[in-house]
mmCIF file of C-alpha atoms in Angstrom:
data_model
loop_
_atom_site.group_PDB
_atom_site.id
_atom_site.type_symbol
_atom_site.label_atom_id
_atom_site.label_comp_id
_atom_site.label_asym_id
_atom_site.label_seq_id
_atom_site.Cartn_x
_atom_site.Cartn_y
_atom_site.Cartn_z
ATOM 1 C CA UNK W 1 78.284 102.187 113.057
ATOM 2 C CA UNK W 2 80.411 105.134 111.918
ATOM 3 C CA UNK W 3 80.001 106.250 108.289
ATOM 4 C CA UNK W 4 82.598 108.531 106.812
ATOM 5 C CA UNK W 5 82.118 110.730 103.762
ATOM 6 C CA UNK W 6 83.240 111.282 101.195
ATOM 7 C CA UNK W 7 85.264 108.158 100.550
ATOM 8 C CA UNK W 8 87.769 110.195 98.571
ATOM 9 C CA UNK W 9 88.460 113.882 98.624
ATOM 10 C CA UNK W 10 90.554 115.332 95.781
ATOM 11 C CA UNK W 11 92.091 118.670 96.674
ATOM 12 C CA UNK W 12 95.133 120.818 96.017
ATOM 13 C CA UNK W 13 97.696 121.951 98.591
ATOM 14 C CA UNK W 14 96.494 125.089 100.305
ATOM 15 C CA UNK W 15 92.827 124.153 99.977
ATOM 16 C CA UNK W 16 90.530 123.499 102.908
ATOM 17 C CA UNK W 17 89.438 119.879 103.603
ATOM 18 C CA UNK W 18 86.202 119.013 105.316
ATOM 19 C CA UNK W 19 85.705 115.371 106.329
ATOM 20 C CA UNK W 20 82.527 113.970 107.841
ATOM 21 C CA UNK W 21 81.824 111.162 110.274
ATOM 22 C CA UNK W 22 78.265 110.218 111.117
ATOM 23 C CA UNK W 23 77.336 107.788 113.906
ATOM 24 C CA UNK W 24 74.250 105.573 113.784
ATOM 25 C CA UNK W 25 73.468 106.519 117.361
ATOM 26 C CA UNK W 26 74.740 109.219 119.684
ATOM 27 C CA UNK W 27 78.305 108.860 120.852
ATOM 28 C CA UNK W 28 78.196 112.117 122.764
ATOM 29 C CA UNK W 29 81.607 113.729 122.226
ATOM 30 C CA UNK W 30 83.547 110.477 122.483
ATOM 31 C CA UNK W 31 84.983 110.614 119.018
ATOM 32 C CA UNK W 32 88.555 110.726 117.741
ATOM 33 C CA UNK W 33 90.233 111.256 114.390
ATOM 34 C CA UNK W 34 93.338 109.436 113.174
ATOM 35 C CA UNK W 35 95.597 109.991 110.211
ATOM 36 C CA UNK W 36 97.255 107.108 108.410
ATOM 37 C CA UNK W 37 99.877 107.361 105.699
ATOM 38 C CA UNK W 38 100.849 104.433 103.441
ATOM 39 C CA UNK W 39 102.888 101.819 105.279
ATOM 40 C CA UNK W 40 102.566 103.618 108.608
ATOM 41 C CA UNK W 41 100.558 103.156 111.786
ATOM 42 C CA UNK W 42 97.670 105.511 112.501
ATOM 43 C CA UNK W 43 98.340 108.717 114.363
ATOM 44 C CA UNK W 44 95.886 110.275 116.803
ATOM 45 C CA UNK W 45 94.942 113.771 115.724
ATOM 46 C CA UNK W 46 91.791 114.731 117.649
ATOM 47 C CA UNK W 47 90.091 113.242 120.714
ATOM 48 C CA UNK W 48 86.769 113.970 122.382
ATOM 49 C CA UNK W 49 85.571 115.554 119.101
ATOM 50 C CA UNK W 50 87.570 118.766 119.299
ATOM 51 C CA UNK W 51 90.807 118.364 121.302
ATOM 52 C CA UNK W 52 94.076 118.231 119.370
ATOM 53 C CA UNK W 53 96.459 115.579 120.473
ATOM 54 C CA UNK W 54 100.000 116.473 121.460
ATOM 55 C CA UNK W 55 102.031 117.841 118.595
ATOM 56 C CA UNK W 56 99.176 118.139 116.124
ATOM 57 C CA UNK W 57 99.291 121.286 114.056
ATOM 58 C CA UNK W 58 96.614 123.946 114.542
ATOM 59 C CA UNK W 59 95.392 123.603 111.016
ATOM 60 C CA UNK W 60 93.623 120.417 112.124
ATOM 61 C CA UNK W 61 90.350 120.958 114.026
ATOM 62 C CA UNK W 62 87.435 118.828 115.006
ATOM 63 C CA UNK W 63 83.845 119.663 115.746
ATOM 64 C CA UNK W 64 80.507 118.083 116.428
ATOM 65 C CA UNK W 65 78.665 116.049 119.024
ATOM 66 C CA UNK W 66 76.007 113.411 119.134
ATOM 67 C CA UNK W 67 75.912 111.793 115.715
ATOM 68 C CA UNK W 68 77.601 114.315 113.377
ATOM 69 C CA UNK W 69 81.273 115.178 113.433
ATOM 70 C CA UNK W 70 83.664 117.054 111.175
ATOM 71 C CA UNK W 71 87.414 117.102 110.800
ATOM 72 C CA UNK W 72 88.649 120.281 109.089
ATOM 73 C CA UNK W 73 92.154 120.839 107.695
ATOM 74 C CA UNK W 74 92.256 124.601 107.120
ATOM 75 C CA UNK W 75 94.997 124.611 104.518
ATOM 76 C CA UNK W 76 96.344 121.362 103.176
ATOM 77 C CA UNK W 77 100.070 120.788 103.397
ATOM 78 C CA UNK W 78 101.754 118.158 101.227
ATOM 79 C CA UNK W 79 102.179 115.831 104.233
ATOM 80 C CA UNK W 80 98.433 115.909 104.934
ATOM 81 C CA UNK W 81 97.530 113.714 102.014
ATOM 82 C CA UNK W 82 96.598 110.502 103.724
ATOM 83 C CA UNK W 83 93.618 108.456 104.929
ATOM 84 C CA UNK W 84 91.645 109.701 107.900
ATOM 85 C CA UNK W 85 89.620 107.513 110.195
ATOM 86 C CA UNK W 86 87.169 108.411 112.928
ATOM 87 C CA UNK W 87 86.772 106.250 116.011
ATOM 88 C CA UNK W 88 84.162 106.239 118.788
ATOM 89 C CA UNK W 89 84.659 105.054 122.367
ATOM 90 C CA UNK W 90 81.096 105.549 123.635
ATOM 91 C CA UNK W 91 80.048 101.969 122.923
ATOM 92 C CA UNK W 92 83.211 99.850 122.858
ATOM 93 C CA UNK W 93 85.420 100.869 119.989
ATOM 94 C CA UNK W 94 84.546 101.159 116.347
ATOM 95 C CA UNK W 95 86.224 102.902 113.447
ATOM 96 C CA UNK W 96 84.723 104.497 110.413
ATOM 97 C CA UNK W 97 85.609 103.264 106.932
ATOM 98 C CA UNK W 98 87.974 106.132 106.236
ATOM 99 C CA UNK W 99 88.295 109.112 103.914
ATOM 100 C CA UNK W 100 91.254 109.288 101.551
ATOM 101 C CA UNK W 101 92.545 112.833 100.963
ATOM 102 C CA UNK W 102 94.372 112.765 97.654
ATOM 103 C CA UNK W 103 96.196 115.359 95.593
ATOM 104 C CA UNK W 104 94.092 116.771 92.800
ATOM 105 C CA UNK M 1 110.984 108.046 123.511
ATOM 106 C CA UNK M 2 107.644 106.292 123.748
ATOM 107 C CA UNK M 3 107.872 103.100 121.684
ATOM 108 C CA UNK M 4 105.848 100.001 120.953
ATOM 109 C CA UNK M 5 107.375 97.175 118.921
ATOM 110 C CA UNK M 6 105.256 94.229 117.847
ATOM 111 C CA UNK M 7 106.569 90.798 116.956
ATOM 112 C CA UNK M 8 105.346 87.297 116.418
ATOM 113 C CA UNK M 9 103.470 87.564 113.161
ATOM 114 C CA UNK M 10 103.781 85.098 110.322
ATOM 115 C CA UNK M 11 102.094 82.554 108.092
ATOM 116 C CA UNK M 12 99.856 80.065 109.788
ATOM 117 C CA UNK M 13 97.339 77.483 108.558
ATOM 118 C CA UNK M 14 93.645 77.802 109.261
ATOM 119 C CA UNK M 15 92.880 76.428 112.715
ATOM 120 C CA UNK M 16 96.400 77.149 113.874
ATOM 121 C CA UNK M 17 97.711 79.364 116.642
ATOM 122 C CA UNK M 18 100.019 82.280 116.956
ATOM 123 C CA UNK M 19 101.109 84.563 119.792
ATOM 124 C CA UNK M 20 101.822 88.219 119.122
ATOM 125 C CA UNK M 21 103.926 90.296 121.442
ATOM 126 C CA UNK M 22 104.402 94.000 121.939
ATOM 127 C CA UNK M 23 107.415 95.469 123.770
ATOM 128 C CA UNK M 24 106.719 98.796 125.434
ATOM 129 C CA UNK M 25 109.291 101.383 126.405
ATOM 130 C CA UNK M 26 109.544 105.018 127.326
ATOM 131 C CA UNK M 27 106.479 105.213 129.543
ATOM 132 C CA UNK M 28 105.152 103.639 132.728
ATOM 133 C CA UNK M 29 103.607 100.570 131.094
ATOM 134 C CA UNK M 30 101.625 99.376 134.074
ATOM 135 C CA UNK M 31 99.599 102.618 134.301
ATOM 136 C CA UNK M 32 98.038 102.421 130.833
ATOM 137 C CA UNK M 33 95.401 100.253 129.288
ATOM 138 C CA UNK M 34 96.492 98.693 126.024
ATOM 139 C CA UNK M 35 94.792 97.540 122.851
ATOM 140 C CA UNK M 36 95.290 95.455 119.777
ATOM 141 C CA UNK M 37 93.910 96.866 116.507
ATOM 142 C CA UNK M 38 94.101 95.132 113.160
ATOM 143 C CA UNK M 39 93.915 96.128 109.522
ATOM 144 C CA UNK M 40 93.206 93.694 106.747
ATOM 145 C CA UNK M 41 95.062 94.383 103.458
ATOM 146 C CA UNK M 42 93.588 97.467 101.846
ATOM 147 C CA UNK M 43 90.857 97.754 104.513
ATOM 148 C CA UNK M 44 90.012 99.919 107.471
ATOM 149 C CA UNK M 45 90.855 99.563 111.132
ATOM 150 C CA UNK M 46 89.242 97.036 113.459
ATOM 151 C CA UNK M 47 89.659 97.074 117.228
ATOM 152 C CA UNK M 48 90.401 93.585 118.407
ATOM 153 C CA UNK M 49 90.986 93.559 122.170
ATOM 154 C CA UNK M 50 91.892 95.686 125.147
ATOM 155 C CA UNK M 51 93.215 95.123 128.620
ATOM 156 C CA UNK M 52 93.060 97.365 131.632
ATOM 157 C CA UNK M 53 96.102 98.953 133.154
ATOM 158 C CA UNK M 54 96.013 96.476 136.018
ATOM 159 C CA UNK M 55 95.556 93.544 133.692
ATOM 160 C CA UNK M 56 92.520 92.435 135.588
ATOM 161 C CA UNK M 57 89.948 93.320 132.956
ATOM 162 C CA UNK M 58 89.934 92.288 129.318
ATOM 163 C CA UNK M 59 87.651 93.078 126.381
ATOM 164 C CA UNK M 60 87.275 91.467 122.953
ATOM 165 C CA UNK M 61 85.527 92.214 119.684
ATOM 166 C CA UNK M 62 82.771 89.748 118.973
ATOM 167 C CA UNK M 63 84.766 88.500 115.945
ATOM 168 C CA UNK M 64 87.577 87.143 118.114
ATOM 169 C CA UNK M 65 85.805 86.383 121.395
ATOM 170 C CA UNK M 66 86.592 82.871 122.594
ATOM 171 C CA UNK M 67 89.521 82.541 120.273
ATOM 172 C CA UNK M 68 91.936 85.278 121.298
ATOM 173 C CA UNK M 69 93.361 86.091 124.686
ATOM 174 C CA UNK M 70 95.052 89.312 125.633
ATOM 175 C CA UNK M 71 97.408 89.502 128.549
ATOM 176 C CA UNK M 72 100.225 91.620 129.850
ATOM 177 C CA UNK M 73 103.476 90.989 131.705
ATOM 178 C CA UNK M 74 104.298 94.038 133.815
ATOM 179 C CA UNK M 75 107.679 92.565 134.875
ATOM 180 C CA UNK M 76 109.063 93.122 131.390
ATOM 181 C CA UNK M 77 106.665 95.676 129.888
ATOM 182 C CA UNK M 78 105.145 93.257 127.397
ATOM 183 C CA UNK M 79 101.697 92.952 125.917
ATOM 184 C CA UNK M 80 100.636 89.695 124.242
ATOM 185 C CA UNK M 81 97.798 88.401 122.087
ATOM 186 C CA UNK M 82 97.320 84.653 121.998
ATOM 187 C CA UNK M 83 95.399 83.773 118.858
ATOM 188 C CA UNK M 84 93.873 80.309 118.543
ATOM 189 C CA UNK M 85 91.591 78.726 115.918
ATOM 190 C CA UNK M 86 92.791 81.212 113.342
ATOM 191 C CA UNK M 87 90.659 81.863 110.241
ATOM 192 C CA UNK M 88 91.402 83.379 106.865
ATOM 193 C CA UNK M 89 89.502 86.507 107.912
ATOM 194 C CA UNK M 90 92.052 87.047 110.698
ATOM 195 C CA UNK M 91 94.655 87.900 108.071
ATOM 196 C CA UNK M 92 95.755 91.433 108.824
ATOM 197 C CA UNK M 93 98.446 93.703 110.149
ATOM 198 C CA UNK M 94 98.134 93.786 113.929
ATOM 199 C CA UNK M 95 99.004 96.926 115.841
ATOM 200 C CA UNK M 96 99.429 97.302 119.564
ATOM 201 C CA UNK M 97 98.410 100.720 120.925
ATOM 202 C CA UNK M 98 98.473 102.605 124.194
ATOM 203 C CA UNK M 99 95.576 104.370 125.876
ATOM 204 C CA UNK M 100 95.768 108.160 125.973
ATOM 205 C CA UNK M 101 94.980 108.336 129.665
ATOM 206 C CA UNK M 102 96.260 106.502 132.711
ATOM 207 C CA UNK M 103 94.598 103.780 134.749
ATOM 208 C CA UNK M 104 91.926 103.001 132.193
ATOM 209 C CA UNK M 105 89.736 99.913 132.283
ATOM 210 C CA UNK M 106 90.181 99.284 128.550
ATOM 211 C CA UNK M 107 86.541 99.641 127.805
ATOM 212 C CA UNK M 108 86.762 103.248 126.423
ATOM 213 C CA UNK M 109 89.999 104.079 124.800
ATOM 214 C CA UNK M 110 91.618 106.556 122.477
ATOM 215 C CA UNK M 111 94.953 105.228 121.177
ATOM 216 C CA UNK M 112 97.719 107.776 121.193
ATOM 217 C CA UNK M 113 100.832 105.691 120.601
ATOM 218 C CA UNK M 114 101.003 102.859 118.095
ATOM 219 C CA UNK M 115 103.532 100.332 117.065
ATOM 220 C CA UNK M 116 104.481 99.714 113.447
ATOM 221 C CA UNK M 117 102.568 96.489 113.463
ATOM 222 C CA UNK M 118 103.180 92.811 112.689
ATOM 223 C CA UNK M 119 101.575 90.874 109.821
ATOM 224 C CA UNK M 120 99.525 87.701 110.265
ATOM 225 C CA UNK M 121 98.576 85.614 107.254
ATOM 226 C CA UNK M 122 96.219 82.724 107.716
ATOM 227 C CA UNK M 123 96.352 80.504 104.647
ATOM 228 C CA UNK M 124 96.808 76.914 103.682
#
């Protein structure tokens, strides 16, 4: 089970966002982060905990291993307000419940 | 341009069947494992099924095992999901997605290209 926190993060453009994903058992570094905007499909941002996918801006970074992971957006741009999901591939495939990053 | 386009969704009665399709283009389809992921209205993402690049290995979530069948047609770059014995809880938007790396078995996937999805509503 992947538990994401907080459920909602209210921030202003330019602020730093820190999202958490906790696994109920170790997933090593087999964790990804996705961004989903309303009415759109998810977009892969980070894979293997810390690797940015092709075309993902450098303001997105991932860290962690084992059971605790973090997605950091260093300075929020208007287009970053969205829902973020983590996903593990260590034991089949499960997604976290998501964190909504909303404009404060 | 890498593209996945789903089709086949619609309204179906409980107990009914539906076949979803996903047309792939812009990449060597036969070299990538593929998945179906669904999202119920207002809810999170749920992985449903995956198939290896060769098509020889398939995987299912417990919630659909025995009711859904994933298969691929390499001759026309198509992925399919045959859904039988549909239930109200299968109501969702269904996305097809491509594995990030080549020649995967489908058992351990990150999904780097997604279609826009097709909506399935199971209701009487």
